[in-house]
Coordinates of C-alpha atoms in Angstrom, one line a residue:
X205 CA 115.5 47.0 60.5
X206 CA 116.8 48.2 63.7
X207 CA 119.6 50.3 62.2
X208 CA 117.5 53.2 60.9
X209 CA 115.7 53.3 64.2
X210 CA 119.0 53.5 66.1
X211 CA 120.4 56.2 63.8
X212 CA 117.2 58.3 64.1
X213 CA 117.2 57.9 67.9
X214 CA 120.8 59.1 68.1
X215 CA 120.0 62.1 66.0
X216 CA 117.1 63.0 68.2
X217 CA 119.1 62.6 71.4
X218 CA 122.2 64.5 70.3
X219 CA 120.6 68.0 70.5
X220 CA 119.2 67.2 74.0
X221 CA 122.6 66.1 75.2
X222 CA 124.1 69.3 73.8
X223 CA 121.6 71.3 75.8
X224 CA 123.0 69.8 79.0
X225 CA 126.5 71.0 78.4
X226 CA 126.3 74.5 79.8
X227 CA 129.3 76.7 80.4
X228 CA 130.4 78.0 83.9
X229 CA 129.9 81.7 84.0
X230 CA 133.6 82.4 84.7
X231 CA 134.5 80.6 81.4
X232 CA 132.2 82.8 79.3
X233 CA 133.7 85.4 76.9
X234 CA 133.8 88.9 78.2
X235 CA 132.3 91.8 76.2
X236 CA 129.0 93.3 75.2
X237 CA 125.8 91.2 75.1
X238 CA 122.4 92.3 73.8
X239 CA 119.0 91.1 74.6
X240 CA 117.5 88.3 72.4
X241 CA 114.0 89.9 71.7
X242 CA 112.4 86.5 71.0
X243 CA 113.4 85.3 74.5
X244 CA 112.9 88.4 76.5
X245 CA 109.8 89.5 78.4
X246 CA 109.0 92.3 80.8
X247 CA 105.7 91.7 82.6
X248 CA 104.2 93.6 85.4
X249 CA 101.2 93.2 87.8
X250 CA 99.3 95.7 89.9
X251 CA 96.4 95.2 92.4
X252 CA 93.1 96.1 90.9
X253 CA 90.5 97.2 93.5
X254 CA 91.6 94.4 95.8
X255 CA 90.1 91.8 93.5
X256 CA 92.9 90.7 91.3
X257 CA 96.5 91.4 90.3
X258 CA 96.1 92.8 86.8
X259 CA 98.9 91.7 84.5
X260 CA 100.3 93.3 81.4
X261 CA 103.6 93.6 79.6
X262 CA 106.0 95.6 77.4
X263 CA 107.0 94.0 74.1
X264 CA 109.9 96.2 73.0
X265 CA 112.9 96.1 75.3
X266 CA 116.5 96.9 74.2
X267 CA 119.2 96.3 76.7
X268 CA 123.0 96.1 76.7
X269 CA 125.1 94.2 79.2
X270 CA 128.8 94.8 79.4
X271 CA 129.9 91.6 81.0
X272 CA 132.9 90.7 83.0
X273 CA 132.8 86.9 83.6
X274 CA 135.8 86.9 86.0
X275 CA 134.1 89.4 88.3
X276 CA 130.4 89.9 87.4
X277 CA 130.1 92.7 89.9
X278 CA 132.2 94.8 87.5
X279 CA 129.6 94.4 84.8
X280 CA 127.2 97.1 83.8
X281 CA 123.7 97.2 82.3
X282 CA 121.6 99.7 80.4
X283 CA 118.0 98.8 79.5
X284 CA 115.4 100.9 77.5
X285 CA 111.7 100.1 77.3
X286 CA 109.4 101.6 74.7
X287 CA 106.2 102.6 76.6
X288 CA 104.1 102.5 73.4
X289 CA 104.7 98.7 73.4
X290 CA 102.4 98.2 76.3
X291 CA 100.1 95.3 75.9
X292 CA 97.2 94.6 78.3
X293 CA 94.9 92.4 76.3
X294 CA 92.0 94.7 77.3
X295 CA 88.8 93.6 75.7
X296 CA 86.6 96.5 74.5
X297 CA 86.2 99.2 71.9
X298 CA 88.5 101.7 73.6
X299 CA 92.2 101.7 72.6
X300 CA 93.1 101.0 76.2
X301 CA 96.8 100.3 75.4
X302 CA 97.0 103.6 73.5
X303 CA 95.5 105.5 76.4
X304 CA 97.9 104.0 78.9
X305 CA 100.9 104.7 76.6
X306 CA 100.0 108.3 75.6
X307 CA 97.8 109.8 78.2
X308 CA 99.5 112.5 80.4
X309 CA 98.3 110.7 83.5
X310 CA 99.9 107.5 82.5
X311 CA 103.1 106.9 80.5
X312 CA 102.8 110.1 78.4
X313 CA 104.9 108.6 75.7
X314 CA 104.6 111.7 73.4
X315 CA 106.7 113.6 75.9
X316 CA 108.7 110.8 77.5
X317 CA 109.3 108.2 74.7
X318 CA 111.4 105.8 76.8
X319 CA 111.8 104.2 80.2
X320 CA 115.4 103.7 81.0
X321 CA 117.3 101.7 83.7
X322 CA 121.0 102.2 84.1
X323 CA 123.0 100.2 86.7
X324 CA 125.3 101.8 89.2
X325 CA 126.4 98.8 91.2
X326 CA 126.2 95.0 91.0
X327 CA 126.4 92.8 94.1
X328 CA 126.5 89.0 94.4
X329 CA 124.2 87.5 97.1
X330 CA 124.8 83.8 96.3
X331 CA 126.2 81.4 93.8
X332 CA 123.6 82.3 91.2
X333 CA 121.9 85.3 92.7
X334 CA 122.6 89.0 93.0
X335 CA 121.3 92.6 93.1
X336 CA 121.7 95.2 90.4
X337 CA 121.4 98.7 91.8
X338 CA 120.7 101.5 89.5
X339 CA 118.5 104.4 88.5
X340 CA 115.1 104.2 86.8
X341 CA 114.2 107.2 84.6
X342 CA 110.5 107.5 83.8
X343 CA 108.1 110.4 83.2
X344 CA 111.0 112.9 83.6
X345 CA 111.9 111.5 87.1
X346 CA 115.0 109.6 88.0
X347 CA 115.1 107.5 91.2
X348 CA 117.1 104.5 92.6
X349 CA 115.8 101.0 91.9
X350 CA 117.1 97.6 92.7
X351 CA 116.7 94.4 90.6
X352 CA 116.8 91.0 92.3
X353 CA 118.6 88.8 89.8
X354 CA 119.0 85.0 89.3
X355 CA 121.6 83.6 86.8
X356 CA 120.0 80.8 84.9
X357 CA 122.8 79.5 82.8
X358 CA 125.2 80.1 79.9
X359 CA 126.6 78.6 76.8
X360 CA 130.0 79.5 75.2
X361 CA 128.2 78.4 72.0
X362 CA 124.4 78.7 72.3
X363 CA 122.7 75.7 70.6
X364 CA 121.2 76.6 67.1
X365 CA 122.5 80.2 67.2
X366 CA 126.2 79.2 67.6
X367 CA 127.0 82.4 69.6
X368 CA 127.8 82.9 73.3
X369 CA 124.6 83.3 75.3
X370 CA 123.5 84.1 78.9
X371 CA 120.2 83.7 80.7
X372 CA 118.8 85.7 83.7
X373 CA 115.6 86.2 85.6
X374 CA 114.9 89.4 87.6
X375 CA 112.2 91.1 89.6
X376 CA 111.6 94.3 91.4
X377 CA 108.8 96.5 92.8
X378 CA 108.2 100.0 91.4
X379 CA 106.2 102.4 93.5
X380 CA 104.6 104.3 90.6
X381 CA 103.6 107.4 92.5
X382 CA 107.4 108.0 93.2
X383 CA 107.7 108.6 89.4
X384 CA 104.6 110.9 89.3
X385 CA 102.0 108.3 88.2
X386 CA 99.4 108.4 90.9
X387 CA 96.2 108.0 88.8
X388 CA 93.6 105.9 90.6
X389 CA 95.7 105.1 93.7
X390 CA 94.7 103.3 95.9
X391 CA 91.9 101.6 93.7
X392 CA 94.7 100.6 91.4
X393 CA 97.7 99.7 93.4
X394 CA 100.7 102.0 93.9
X395 CA 103.2 99.1 94.1
X396 CA 103.8 97.4 90.7
X397 CA 105.6 94.1 90.6
X398 CA 108.0 93.8 87.6
X399 CA 109.2 90.4 86.3
X400 CA 111.9 90.0 83.7
X401 CA 113.0 87.0 81.8
X402 CA 115.8 87.5 79.3
X403 CA 118.5 85.8 77.2
X404 CA 121.6 87.7 76.0
X405 CA 123.6 87.1 72.9
X406 CA 127.1 88.3 72.5
X407 CA 127.3 91.2 70.2

C-alpha cells in the first residue's frame, strides 16, 4: 500500500526540485529574448491629494532584450507600452481609462500611440543589481531615464516551457511634467513611481 504513495510523492516532488536548479547568468545562451506577457507587469503609483498613492497599470507591453551573458553591460533593451492598455479599476459610469488614454491632457494616444524606452548604457552595481540608462519617449518628448534593475534568476531550460528564460525586477521614477503631462499638479503628484516585473523567453 505504501508503493503508490511513494510514487505519487516522488512525482509531486520532482517539479519542485527542478525549480531549484537555476542557471548562472554567465551560462545562459546569448541572443534575443522577448517578454512573456503572462508574467510581465508594469504598474505605477502617484500621490493623490496627499491622501493615498493611487495605483494603476499598463497591460500591453512588448520588449526585446538583446542579451550578452558573458558581459551583461553589452546587452540592449527596447520596450514599448500601449497607452490605451491603461487599467485603473476606476469605479463609476465614466470611461476613466479611456479618458486617461486618449485625452490630450493625459496620454493622448490618438496622436502618440506608444510609449517607448530604449537603452543607451547598462551598468552593474552589484552581483544581481544594475542600472539601465536610456531614453523615454512619451507625448512627443524624449528625455533620459534610468531603471534600477534586479536580476531574479534564469533557466537554460525554463520549467514547463522548455525554453531559456530570464527574470528581472525594475523600478524608476518619472517626473511626468518633464514629458508635458502637468494636469492637476500638485493635487495629483508630479513624480510617478514605476514598478516592473518581467520574465523573458528566448526568441
